């Protein structure tokens, strides 16, 4: 009973949704921190060429992360959003550098890919 694909899928989705929702919401609460520490200045400069401010970039990233978190939590289009989230996290080391954050993110990428390739049943999806 304790070893169940159903419960392990739920726990994996809850954990990943928590991470994406937390970080996405934090970008709306503390955008200046994210701009100062994590969002590269060249990206802000490039975004300004399409009339998007640095705060707009932070909010855009935050909205994307919240959307990924909600989709994974609600069990809707999980494979699609898990792959999008994995690509998003896998790209971060190329912009922010390789270090302990990149190692953590690679673990999250692996968890997202595991979720993306999780076997799906033909039964209608529910939260569980």
CSV table of N, CA, C and O in Angstrom, one decimal:
chain,number,residue,atom,x,y,z
A,1,UNK,N,0.8,-1.2,0.0
A,1,UNK,CA,0.0,0.0,0.0
A,1,UNK,C,0.9,1.3,0.0
A,1,UNK,O,0.5,2.2,-0.7
A,2,UNK,N,2.0,1.2,0.7
A,2,UNK,CA,2.8,2.4,0.8
A,2,UNK,C,3.6,2.7,-0.4
A,2,UNK,O,4.1,3.8,-0.7
A,3,UNK,N,3.8,1.6,-1.2
A,3,UNK,CA,4.6,1.8,-2.4
A,3,UNK,C,3.6,1.8,-3.6
A,3,UNK,O,3.2,0.8,-4.1
A,4,UNK,N,3.2,3.0,-3.9
A,4,UNK,CA,2.2,3.2,-4.9
A,4,UNK,C,2.6,4.3,-5.9
A,4,UNK,O,3.1,5.3,-5.6
A,5,UNK,N,2.4,3.9,-7.2
A,5,UNK,CA,2.7,4.9,-8.2
A,5,UNK,C,1.8,6.2,-8.1
A,5,UNK,O,2.2,7.3,-8.4
A,6,UNK,N,0.6,5.9,-7.7
A,6,UNK,CA,-0.3,7.0,-7.5
A,6,UNK,C,0.1,8.0,-6.5
A,6,UNK,O,0.1,9.2,-6.7
A,7,UNK,N,0.6,7.5,-5.3
A,7,UNK,CA,1.0,8.4,-4.3
A,7,UNK,C,2.4,9.0,-4.5
A,7,UNK,O,2.6,10.1,-4.2
A,8,UNK,N,3.3,8.2,-5.2
A,8,UNK,CA,4.6,8.8,-5.5
A,8,UNK,C,4.4,9.9,-6.5
A,8,UNK,O,5.1,10.9,-6.5
A,9,UNK,N,3.5,9.7,-7.5
A,9,UNK,CA,3.2,10.8,-8.5
A,9,UNK,C,2.7,12.0,-7.8
A,9,UNK,O,3.1,13.2,-8.0
A,10,UNK,N,1.8,11.8,-6.8
A,10,UNK,CA,1.2,13.0,-6.1
A,10,UNK,C,2.3,13.7,-5.3
A,10,UNK,O,2.3,14.9,-5.3
A,11,UNK,N,3.1,13.0,-4.6
A,11,UNK,CA,4.2,13.6,-3.8
A,11,UNK,C,5.2,14.4,-4.7
A,11,UNK,O,5.6,15.5,-4.4
A,12,UNK,N,5.5,13.8,-5.8
A,12,UNK,CA,6.4,14.4,-6.8
A,12,UNK,C,5.8,15.7,-7.3
A,12,UNK,O,6.4,16.8,-7.3
A,13,UNK,N,4.5,15.7,-7.7
A,13,UNK,CA,3.8,16.9,-8.2
A,13,UNK,C,3.7,17.9,-7.1
A,13,UNK,O,3.9,19.1,-7.3
A,14,UNK,N,3.4,17.5,-5.9
A,14,UNK,CA,3.2,18.5,-4.8
A,14,UNK,C,4.6,19.2,-4.5
A,14,UNK,O,4.6,20.4,-4.3
A,15,UNK,N,5.6,18.4,-4.5
A,15,UNK,CA,7.0,19.0,-4.2
A,15,UNK,C,7.4,20.0,-5.3
A,15,UNK,O,7.8,21.1,-5.0
A,16,UNK,N,7.2,19.6,-6.5
A,16,UNK,CA,7.6,20.4,-7.7
A,16,UNK,C,6.7,21.7,-7.8
A,16,UNK,O,7.2,22.8,-8.0
A,17,UNK,N,5.4,21.5,-7.5
A,17,UNK,CA,4.5,22.6,-7.6
A,17,UNK,C,4.8,23.6,-6.5
A,17,UNK,O,4.8,24.8,-6.7
A,18,UNK,N,5.2,23.1,-5.3
A,18,UNK,CA,5.6,24.0,-4.2
A,18,UNK,C,6.8,24.9,-4.6
A,18,UNK,O,6.8,26.1,-4.4
A,19,UNK,N,7.8,24.3,-5.2
A,19,UNK,CA,9.0,25.0,-5.6
A,19,UNK,C,8.6,26.1,-6.6
A,19,UNK,O,9.0,27.2,-6.5
A,20,UNK,N,7.9,25.7,-7.7
A,20,UNK,CA,7.6,26.6,-8.7
A,20,UNK,C,6.6,27.8,-8.2
A,20,UNK,O,6.8,28.9,-8.6
A,21,UNK,N,5.7,27.4,-7.4
A,21,UNK,CA,4.8,28.4,-6.9
A,21,UNK,C,5.5,29.4,-6.0
A,21,UNK,O,5.3,30.6,-6.0
A,22,UNK,N,6.4,28.9,-5.1
A,22,UNK,CA,7.1,29.7,-4.2
A,22,UNK,C,8.0,30.7,-4.9
A,22,UNK,O,8.0,31.9,-4.7
A,23,UNK,N,8.8,30.2,-5.9
A,23,UNK,CA,9.7,31.0,-6.6
A,23,UNK,C,9.0,32.0,-7.5
A,23,UNK,O,9.4,33.2,-7.7
A,24,UNK,N,7.9,31.5,-8.1
A,24,UNK,CA,7.1,32.4,-9.0
A,24,UNK,C,6.5,33.6,-8.2
A,24,UNK,O,6.5,34.7,-8.7
A,25,UNK,N,5.8,33.2,-7.1
A,25,UNK,CA,5.2,34.3,-6.3
A,25,UNK,C,6.2,35.2,-5.7
A,25,UNK,O,6.0,36.5,-5.7
A,26,UNK,N,7.4,34.7,-5.4
A,26,UNK,CA,8.4,35.6,-4.8
A,26,UNK,C,8.9,36.6,-5.8
A,26,UNK,O,9.4,37.7,-5.4
A,27,UNK,N,8.9,36.3,-7.1
A,27,UNK,CA,9.3,37.2,-8.1
A,27,UNK,C,8.3,38.4,-8.2
A,27,UNK,O,8.7,39.5,-8.6
A,28,UNK,N,7.1,38.2,-7.8
A,28,UNK,CA,6.1,39.3,-7.7
A,28,UNK,C,6.3,40.1,-6.4
A,28,UNK,O,6.1,41.3,-6.4
A,29,UNK,N,6.7,39.5,-5.4
A,29,UNK,CA,6.9,40.1,-4.1
A,29,UNK,C,8.2,40.9,-4.0
A,29,UNK,O,8.3,42.0,-3.5
A,30,UNK,N,9.3,40.3,-4.5
A,30,UNK,CA,10.7,40.9,-4.4
A,30,UNK,C,11.3,40.9,-5.8
A,30,UNK,O,12.4,40.4,-6.0
A,31,UNK,N,10.7,41.6,-6.8
A,31,UNK,CA,11.3,41.7,-8.1
A,31,UNK,C,12.7,42.3,-8.1
A,31,UNK,O,13.6,41.9,-8.9
A,32,UNK,N,13.0,43.3,-7.2
A,32,UNK,CA,14.3,43.9,-7.3
A,32,UNK,C,15.4,43.0,-6.8
A,32,UNK,O,16.5,43.1,-7.4
A,33,UNK,N,15.1,42.1,-5.9
A,33,UNK,CA,16.1,41.1,-5.5
A,33,UNK,C,16.5,40.2,-6.7
A,33,UNK,O,17.6,40.0,-7.0
A,34,UNK,N,15.5,39.7,-7.4
A,34,UNK,CA,15.7,38.8,-8.6
A,34,UNK,C,16.5,39.6,-9.7
A,34,UNK,O,17.3,39.0,-10.3
A,35,UNK,N,16.2,40.8,-9.9
A,35,UNK,CA,16.9,41.6,-10.9
A,35,UNK,C,18.3,41.9,-10.5
A,35,UNK,O,19.2,41.8,-11.3
A,36,UNK,N,18.6,42.1,-9.2
A,36,UNK,CA,19.9,42.4,-8.7
A,36,UNK,C,20.8,41.1,-8.7
A,36,UNK,O,22.0,41.2,-8.9
A,37,UNK,N,20.2,40.0,-8.4
A,37,UNK,CA,21.0,38.8,-8.1
A,37,UNK,C,21.0,37.8,-9.3
A,37,UNK,O,22.0,37.2,-9.6
A,38,UNK,N,19.8,37.5,-9.8
A,38,UNK,CA,19.6,36.3,-10.7
A,38,UNK,C,19.4,36.7,-12.2
A,38,UNK,O,19.7,35.9,-13.0
A,39,UNK,N,18.7,37.7,-12.4
A,39,UNK,CA,18.3,38.0,-13.8
A,39,UNK,C,19.5,38.8,-14.5
A,39,UNK,O,19.8,39.9,-14.0
A,40,UNK,N,20.1,38.2,-15.5
A,40,UNK,CA,21.3,38.9,-16.1
A,40,UNK,C,20.9,40.3,-16.6
A,40,UNK,O,19.9,40.5,-17.2
A,41,UNK,N,21.9,41.2,-16.5
A,41,UNK,CA,21.6,42.6,-17.0
A,41,UNK,C,21.5,42.6,-18.5
A,41,UNK,O,20.7,43.4,-19.0
A,42,UNK,N,22.2,41.7,-19.2
A,42,UNK,CA,22.1,41.7,-20.7
A,42,UNK,C,20.7,41.3,-21.1
A,42,UNK,O,20.2,41.8,-22.1
A,43,UNK,N,20.0,40.5,-20.3
A,43,UNK,CA,18.6,40.1,-20.6
A,43,UNK,C,17.7,41.3,-20.4
A,43,UNK,O,16.7,41.5,-21.2
A,44,UNK,N,17.9,42.0,-19.3
A,44,UNK,CA,17.1,43.2,-19.1
A,44,UNK,C,17.3,44.2,-20.2
A,44,UNK,O,16.3,44.9,-20.7
A,45,UNK,N,18.5,44.4,-20.7
A,45,UNK,CA,18.8,45.3,-21.8
A,45,UNK,C,18.1,44.8,-23.0
A,45,UNK,O,17.5,45.6,-23.8
A,46,UNK,N,18.2,43.5,-23.3
A,46,UNK,CA,17.6,43.0,-24.5
A,46,UNK,C,16.0,43.2,-24.4
A,46,UNK,O,15.4,43.5,-25.4
A,47,UNK,N,15.5,43.0,-23.2
A,47,UNK,CA,14.0,43.1,-23.1
A,47,UNK,C,13.6,44.6,-23.3
A,47,UNK,O,12.5,44.8,-23.7
A,48,UNK,N,14.5,45.5,-22.9
A,48,UNK,CA,14.1,46.9,-23.1
A,48,UNK,C,13.9,47.3,-24.6
A,48,UNK,O,13.2,48.2,-24.9
A,49,UNK,N,14.6,46.5,-25.5
A,49,UNK,CA,14.4,46.8,-26.9
A,49,UNK,C,13.0,46.4,-27.4
A,49,UNK,O,12.6,46.9,-28.5
A,50,UNK,N,12.2,45.7,-26.6
A,50,UNK,CA,10.8,45.4,-26.9
A,50,UNK,C,9.9,46.0,-25.9
A,50,UNK,O,8.8,45.5,-25.6
A,51,UNK,N,10.4,47.1,-25.3
A,51,UNK,CA,9.6,47.9,-24.3
A,51,UNK,C,9.2,47.1,-23.1
A,51,UNK,O,8.1,47.3,-22.6
A,52,UNK,N,10.1,46.2,-22.6
A,52,UNK,CA,9.8,45.5,-21.4
A,52,UNK,C,10.9,45.9,-20.4
A,52,UNK,O,12.0,45.7,-20.6
A,53,UNK,N,10.4,46.3,-19.2
A,53,UNK,CA,11.3,46.8,-18.2
A,53,UNK,C,11.9,45.5,-17.5
A,53,UNK,O,11.5,44.4,-17.6
A,54,UNK,N,12.9,45.8,-16.6
A,54,UNK,CA,13.5,44.7,-15.8
A,54,UNK,C,12.4,44.1,-14.9
A,54,UNK,O,12.4,42.9,-14.8
A,55,UNK,N,11.6,44.9,-14.3
A,55,UNK,CA,10.5,44.4,-13.5
A,55,UNK,C,9.5,43.5,-14.4
A,55,UNK,O,9.0,42.5,-13.9
A,56,UNK,N,9.3,43.9,-15.6
A,56,UNK,CA,8.5,43.2,-16.5
A,56,UNK,C,9.1,41.8,-16.7
A,56,UNK,O,8.4,40.8,-16.8
A,57,UNK,N,10.4,41.7,-16.9
A,57,UNK,CA,11.1,40.4,-17.0
A,57,UNK,C,10.9,39.6,-15.8
A,57,UNK,O,10.5,38.4,-15.9
A,58,UNK,N,11.1,40.1,-14.6
A,58,UNK,CA,10.9,39.4,-13.4
A,58,UNK,C,9.4,38.9,-13.3
A,58,UNK,O,9.2,37.7,-12.9
A,59,UNK,N,8.5,39.8,-13.6
A,59,UNK,CA,7.1,39.4,-13.5
A,59,UNK,C,6.7,38.3,-14.6
A,59,UNK,O,5.9,37.4,-14.3
A,60,UNK,N,7.3,38.4,-15.7
A,60,UNK,CA,7.1,37.4,-16.8
A,60,UNK,C,7.6,36.0,-16.3
A,60,UNK,O,6.9,35.0,-16.5
A,61,UNK,N,8.8,36.0,-15.8
A,61,UNK,CA,9.4,34.8,-15.3
A,61,UNK,C,8.5,34.2,-14.1
A,61,UNK,O,8.2,33.0,-14.0
A,62,UNK,N,8.1,35.1,-13.3
A,62,UNK,CA,7.2,34.7,-12.1
A,62,UNK,C,5.9,34.2,-12.6
A,62,UNK,O,5.4,33.1,-12.1
A,63,UNK,N,5.3,34.8,-13.6
A,63,UNK,CA,4.0,34.3,-14.1
A,63,UNK,C,4.2,32.9,-14.8
A,63,UNK,O,3.3,32.0,-14.6
A,64,UNK,N,5.3,32.7,-15.5
A,64,UNK,CA,5.6,31.4,-16.1
A,64,UNK,C,5.7,30.4,-15.0
A,64,UNK,O,5.1,29.3,-15.1
A,65,UNK,N,6.5,30.7,-13.9
A,65,UNK,CA,6.7,29.7,-12.9
A,65,UNK,C,5.4,29.4,-12.1
A,65,UNK,O,5.1,28.2,-11.8
A,66,UNK,N,4.6,30.4,-11.9
A,66,UNK,CA,3.3,30.2,-11.2
A,66,UNK,C,2.4,29.3,-12.1
A,66,UNK,O,1.7,28.4,-11.6
A,67,UNK,N,2.4,29.5,-13.4
A,67,UNK,CA,1.6,28.7,-14.3
A,67,UNK,C,2.1,27.2,-14.3
A,67,UNK,O,1.2,26.3,-14.3
A,68,UNK,N,3.4,27.0,-14.3
A,68,UNK,CA,3.9,25.7,-14.3
A,68,UNK,C,3.5,25.0,-13.0
A,68,UNK,O,3.0,23.9,-12.9
A,69,UNK,N,3.6,25.8,-11.9
A,69,UNK,CA,3.2,25.2,-10.6
A,69,UNK,C,1.7,24.8,-10.5
A,69,UNK,O,1.4,23.8,-10.0
A,70,UNK,N,0.9,25.7,-11.0
A,70,UNK,CA,-0.6,25.4,-11.0
A,70,UNK,C,-0.9,24.2,-11.9
A,70,UNK,O,-1.7,23.4,-11.5
A,71,UNK,N,-0.3,24.2,-13.0
A,71,UNK,CA,-0.6,23.0,-13.9
A,71,UNK,C,-0.2,21.7,-13.3
A,71,UNK,O,-0.9,20.7,-13.4
A,72,UNK,N,1.0,21.7,-12.7
A,72,UNK,CA,1.5,20.4,-12.1
A,72,UNK,C,0.6,20.1,-10.9
A,72,UNK,O,0.3,18.9,-10.7
A,73,UNK,N,0.3,21.1,-10.1
A,73,UNK,CA,-0.5,20.8,-8.9
A,73,UNK,C,-1.9,20.3,-9.3
A,73,UNK,O,-2.4,19.4,-8.7
A,74,UNK,N,-2.5,20.9,-10.3
A,74,UNK,CA,-3.9,20.6,-10.8
A,74,UNK,C,-3.9,19.3,-11.6
A,74,UNK,O,-5.0,18.9,-12.0
A,75,UNK,N,-2.7,18.8,-12.0
A,75,UNK,CA,-2.6,17.6,-12.8
A,75,UNK,C,-3.2,17.8,-14.2
A,75,UNK,O,-3.9,17.0,-14.8
A,76,UNK,N,-2.9,19.0,-14.8
A,76,UNK,CA,-3.4,19.4,-16.1
A,76,UNK,C,-2.2,19.6,-17.0
A,76,UNK,O,-1.3,20.4,-16.7
A,77,UNK,N,-2.2,18.9,-18.1
A,77,UNK,CA,-1.1,19.1,-19.1
A,77,UNK,C,0.3,18.9,-18.4
A,77,UNK,O,1.2,19.7,-18.7
A,78,UNK,N,0.4,18.0,-17.5
A,78,UNK,CA,1.6,17.8,-16.7
A,78,UNK,C,2.8,17.6,-17.5
A,78,UNK,O,3.9,18.2,-17.3
A,79,UNK,N,2.8,16.7,-18.5
A,79,UNK,CA,3.9,16.4,-19.3
A,79,UNK,C,4.4,17.7,-20.0
A,79,UNK,O,5.6,18.0,-20.0
A,80,UNK,N,3.5,18.4,-20.6
A,80,UNK,CA,3.9,19.7,-21.3
A,80,UNK,C,4.6,20.7,-20.4
A,80,UNK,O,5.7,21.2,-20.7
A,81,UNK,N,3.9,20.9,-19.2
A,81,UNK,CA,4.5,21.9,-18.3
A,81,UNK,C,5.7,21.4,-17.6
A,81,UNK,O,6.6,22.2,-17.3
A,82,UNK,N,5.8,20.1,-17.4
A,82,UNK,CA,7.0,19.6,-16.8
A,82,UNK,C,8.2,19.7,-17.7
A,82,UNK,O,9.3,20.1,-17.3
A,83,UNK,N,8.0,19.5,-19.0
A,83,UNK,CA,9.1,19.7,-20.0
A,83,UNK,C,9.5,21.2,-20.1
A,83,UNK,O,10.6,21.6,-20.1
A,84,UNK,N,8.4,22.1,-20.1
A,84,UNK,CA,8.7,23.5,-20.2
A,84,UNK,C,9.5,24.0,-18.9
A,84,UNK,O,10.5,24.7,-19.0
A,85,UNK,N,9.1,23.5,-17.8
A,85,UNK,CA,9.8,23.8,-16.5
A,85,UNK,C,11.2,23.3,-16.6
A,85,UNK,O,12.2,23.9,-16.1
A,86,UNK,N,11.4,22.1,-17.1
A,86,UNK,CA,12.8,21.5,-17.2
A,86,UNK,C,13.7,22.3,-18.1
A,86,UNK,O,14.8,22.5,-17.7
A,87,UNK,N,13.2,22.7,-19.2
A,87,UNK,CA,13.9,23.5,-20.1
A,87,UNK,C,14.3,24.9,-19.5
A,87,UNK,O,15.4,25.3,-19.6
A,88,UNK,N,13.3,25.5,-18.8
A,88,UNK,CA,13.5,26.7,-18.1
A,88,UNK,C,14.7,26.6,-17.0
A,88,UNK,O,15.6,27.4,-17.0
A,89,UNK,N,14.6,25.5,-16.2
A,89,UNK,CA,15.6,25.3,-15.2
A,89,UNK,C,17.0,24.9,-15.8
A,89,UNK,O,18.0,25.3,-15.3
A,90,UNK,N,16.9,24.1,-16.8
A,90,UNK,CA,18.2,23.7,-17.5
A,90,UNK,C,18.9,24.9,-18.1
A,90,UNK,O,20.2,24.9,-18.2
A,91,UNK,N,18.2,25.9,-18.5
A,91,UNK,CA,18.8,27.1,-19.1
A,91,UNK,C,19.5,28.0,-18.1
A,91,UNK,O,20.4,28.8,-18.5
A,92,UNK,N,19.0,28.0,-16.9
A,92,UNK,CA,19.5,28.9,-15.9
A,92,UNK,C,21.0,28.9,-15.7
A,92,UNK,O,21.7,30.0,-15.6
A,93,UNK,N,21.7,27.7,-15.6
A,93,UNK,CA,23.2,27.7,-15.4
A,93,UNK,C,23.9,28.4,-16.6
A,93,UNK,O,25.0,29.0,-16.4
A,94,UNK,N,23.3,28.4,-17.8
A,94,UNK,CA,24.0,29.1,-18.9
A,94,UNK,C,23.9,30.6,-18.8
A,94,UNK,O,24.8,31.3,-19.3
A,95,UNK,N,23.0,31.1,-18.0
A,95,UNK,CA,22.8,32.6,-17.8
A,95,UNK,C,23.4,33.0,-16.4
A,95,UNK,O,23.9,34.1,-16.3
A,96,UNK,N,23.3,32.2,-15.4
A,96,UNK,CA,23.7,32.6,-14.1
A,96,UNK,C,25.0,31.9,-13.6
A,96,UNK,O,25.5,32.2,-12.6
A,97,UNK,N,25.5,31.0,-14.4
A,97,UNK,CA,26.7,30.4,-14.1
A,97,UNK,C,26.5,29.0,-13.4
A,97,UNK,O,25.4,28.7,-12.9
A,98,UNK,N,27.5,28.2,-13.5
A,98,UNK,CA,27.5,26.9,-12.9
A,98,UNK,C,28.0,26.9,-11.5
A,98,UNK,O,29.0,27.5,-11.2
A,99,UNK,N,27.3,26.3,-10.6
A,99,UNK,CA,27.6,26.3,-9.2
A,99,UNK,C,26.6,25.4,-8.4
A,99,UNK,O,26.0,24.5,-9.0
A,100,UNK,N,26.5,25.7,-7.1
A,100,UNK,CA,25.7,24.8,-6.3
A,100,UNK,C,24.2,25.0,-6.7
A,100,UNK,O,23.4,24.1,-6.6
A,101,UNK,N,23.8,26.2,-7.2
A,101,UNK,CA,22.4,26.4,-7.6
A,101,UNK,C,22.2,25.5,-8.8
A,101,UNK,O,21.1,24.9,-9.0
A,102,UNK,N,23.1,25.5,-9.7
A,102,UNK,CA,23.0,24.6,-11.0
A,102,UNK,C,22.8,23.2,-10.6
A,102,UNK,O,22.0,22.4,-11.2
A,103,UNK,N,23.6,22.7,-9.6
A,103,UNK,CA,23.5,21.3,-9.2
A,103,UNK,C,22.1,21.1,-8.6
A,103,UNK,O,21.4,20.0,-9.0
A,104,UNK,N,21.5,22.0,-7.8
A,104,UNK,CA,20.2,21.8,-7.3
A,104,UNK,C,19.2,21.8,-8.4
A,104,UNK,O,18.3,21.0,-8.5
A,105,UNK,N,19.3,22.7,-9.4
A,105,UNK,CA,18.4,22.8,-10.5
A,105,UNK,C,18.4,21.6,-11.3
A,105,UNK,O,17.4,21.2,-11.9
A,106,UNK,N,19.6,20.9,-11.5
A,106,UNK,CA,19.6,19.7,-12.3
A,106,UNK,C,18.9,18.6,-11.6
A,106,UNK,O,18.3,17.7,-12.3
A,107,UNK,N,18.8,18.6,-10.3
A,107,UNK,CA,18.0,17.6,-9.6
A,107,UNK,C,16.5,17.9,-9.8
A,107,UNK,O,15.7,16.9,-10.0
A,108,UNK,N,16.1,19.1,-9.9
A,108,UNK,CA,14.8,19.5,-10.2
A,108,UNK,C,14.4,19.2,-11.6
A,108,UNK,O,13.3,18.7,-11.9
A,109,UNK,N,15.4,19.4,-12.5
A,109,UNK,CA,15.2,19.0,-13.9
A,109,UNK,C,14.9,17.5,-14.1
A,109,UNK,O,14.0,17.1,-14.8
A,110,UNK,N,15.7,16.7,-13.3
A,110,UNK,CA,15.5,15.3,-13.4
A,110,UNK,C,14.1,14.9,-12.8
A,110,UNK,O,13.4,14.0,-13.4
A,111,UNK,N,13.7,15.5,-11.8
A,111,UNK,CA,12.4,15.3,-11.2
A,111,UNK,C,11.3,15.7,-12.2
A,111,UNK,O,10.3,15.0,-12.4
A,112,UNK,N,11.4,16.8,-12.9
A,112,UNK,CA,10.5,17.3,-13.9
A,112,UNK,C,10.4,16.3,-15.0
A,112,UNK,O,9.3,16.0,-15.6
A,113,UNK,N,11.6,15.8,-15.5
A,113,UNK,CA,11.6,14.9,-16.6
A,113,UNK,C,10.9,13.5,-16.2
A,113,UNK,O,10.2,12.9,-17.0
A,114,UNK,N,11.2,13.1,-15.0
A,114,UNK,CA,10.5,11.9,-14.5
A,114,UNK,C,9.0,12.1,-14.5
A,114,UNK,O,8.3,11.1,-14.9
A,115,UNK,N,8.5,13.2,-14.1
A,115,UNK,CA,7.1,13.5,-14.1
A,115,UNK,C,6.6,13.6,-15.6
A,115,UNK,O,5.5,13.1,-15.9
A,116,UNK,N,7.4,14.2,-16.5
A,116,UNK,CA,7.0,14.3,-17.9
A,116,UNK,C,6.8,12.9,-18.5
A,116,UNK,O,5.9,12.7,-19.4
A,117,UNK,N,7.7,12.0,-18.2
A,117,UNK,CA,7.6,10.7,-18.8
A,117,UNK,C,6.9,9.6,-17.9
A,117,UNK,O,7.0,8.4,-18.2
A,118,UNK,N,6.2,10.1,-16.9
A,118,UNK,CA,5.5,9.2,-16.0
A,118,UNK,C,4.4,8.4,-16.8
A,118,UNK,O,3.7,9.1,-17.7
A,119,UNK,N,4.2,7.1,-16.6
A,119,UNK,CA,3.2,6.4,-17.4
A,119,UNK,C,1.8,6.9,-17.1
A,119,UNK,O,1.5,7.1,-15.9
A,120,UNK,N,1.1,7.2,-18.1
A,120,UNK,CA,-0.3,7.7,-17.9
A,120,UNK,C,-1.3,6.6,-18.2
A,120,UNK,O,-1.1,5.8,-19.1
A,121,UNK,N,-2.3,6.5,-17.4
A,121,UNK,CA,-3.4,5.6,-17.6
A,121,UNK,C,-4.4,6.2,-18.5
A,121,UNK,O,-4.5,7.3,-18.7
A,122,UNK,N,-5.3,5.3,-18.9
A,122,UNK,CA,-6.4,5.8,-19.8
A,122,UNK,C,-7.6,6.3,-19.0
A,122,UNK,O,-8.6,6.7,-19.5
A,123,UNK,N,-7.5,6.2,-17.7
A,123,UNK,CA,-8.6,6.6,-16.8
A,123,UNK,C,-8.6,8.1,-16.7
A,123,UNK,O,-7.5,8.8,-16.8
A,124,UNK,N,-9.7,8.8,-16.7
A,124,UNK,CA,-9.7,10.3,-16.6
A,124,UNK,C,-8.9,10.7,-15.4
A,124,UNK,O,-8.9,10.1,-14.3
A,125,UNK,N,-8.2,11.9,-15.6
A,125,UNK,CA,-7.3,12.4,-14.6
A,125,UNK,C,-8.1,13.1,-13.5
A,125,UNK,O,-9.1,13.8,-13.8
A,126,UNK,N,-7.6,13.0,-12.3
A,126,UNK,CA,-8.1,13.7,-11.2
A,126,UNK,C,-6.9,14.3,-10.5
A,126,UNK,O,-5.8,14.2,-10.9
A,127,UNK,N,-7.2,15.0,-9.4
A,127,UNK,CA,-6.1,15.6,-8.6
A,127,UNK,C,-5.1,14.5,-8.2
A,127,UNK,O,-3.9,14.7,-8.3
A,128,UNK,N,-5.5,13.3,-7.8
A,128,UNK,CA,-4.7,12.2,-7.4
A,128,UNK,C,-4.3,11.5,-8.6
A,128,UNK,O,-3.4,10.9,-8.9
